[in-house]
Amino acid sequence: MKKVLIATNNKGKAKDFEVLFEPYGIQVMTLNDLEQDIDVEETGTTFEENAVLKAEEVAKQLGIMVISDDSGLEIDALNGAPGVYSARYAGPAKNDDANIDKVLEELQEVPEDERTARFRCVLAIAGPNQETKTFSGSCEGFILNERRGTNGFGYDPIFYTPSKQRAMAELTPAEKGEISHRGAALAQLKEQLPTLMASFGEVQ
């Protein structure tokens, strides 16, 4: 089975990638599967900058093809926040519940029709002596007044998806993959995936 390294320690993201890559017979590995400890500081000001930074640094250290994902939530009423700070919006501890509580508090006085938001994702693929490529996707929705559902991770419990008429956390992994920002980015990637796997090589 072919393997690809996803430059993340986030188990929630890993599950999303497993669902998305499974139809292609590709086994997903993450930084948790490696013996060495690799931690790349996200200093970029955009999702694309952070994705490229992570992919290129891990690929440089390991000498293999790496796919990095940077994603987050943009809320129009908060001028695009939390954006690239989505994972650590309530502090460096990266606590999902604390992040959600902060968003709900900040939107407490915002009417329903002004709570528009989107999940945005950028995938970056890097490898030794190869040009880094990026693919992006987004998913439009609204921020709810309270949590719904127990699936997913991050802001999924408060993100309402009009196309499914449910919160993201109420969707199955397969349903989420159909409409998610990460799924949209992968849809752009998948046509080039076989060629990229061949040119970059794969984890042994």
Coordinates of C-alpha atoms in Angstrom, one line a residue, residues 2 12 27 34 36 47 78 107 110 143 153-154 161 172:
K2 CA 1.3 3.5 -0.8
G12 CA -8.8 14.9 14.2
Q27 CA -2.1 4.8 3.9
L34 CA 7.7 9.0 13.4
Q36 CA 11.9 11.7 15.8
F47 CA -3.0 29.7 5.7
L78 CA -15.1 39.3 13.6
L107 CA -20.8 36.8 18.9
V110 CA -24.6 39.4 16.7
I143 CA -22.0 30.1 13.5
F153 CA -13.2 18.4 16.2
G154 CA -12.3 22.1 16.6
T161 CA -23.7 23.8 7.1
T172 CA -20.6 11.4 9.7

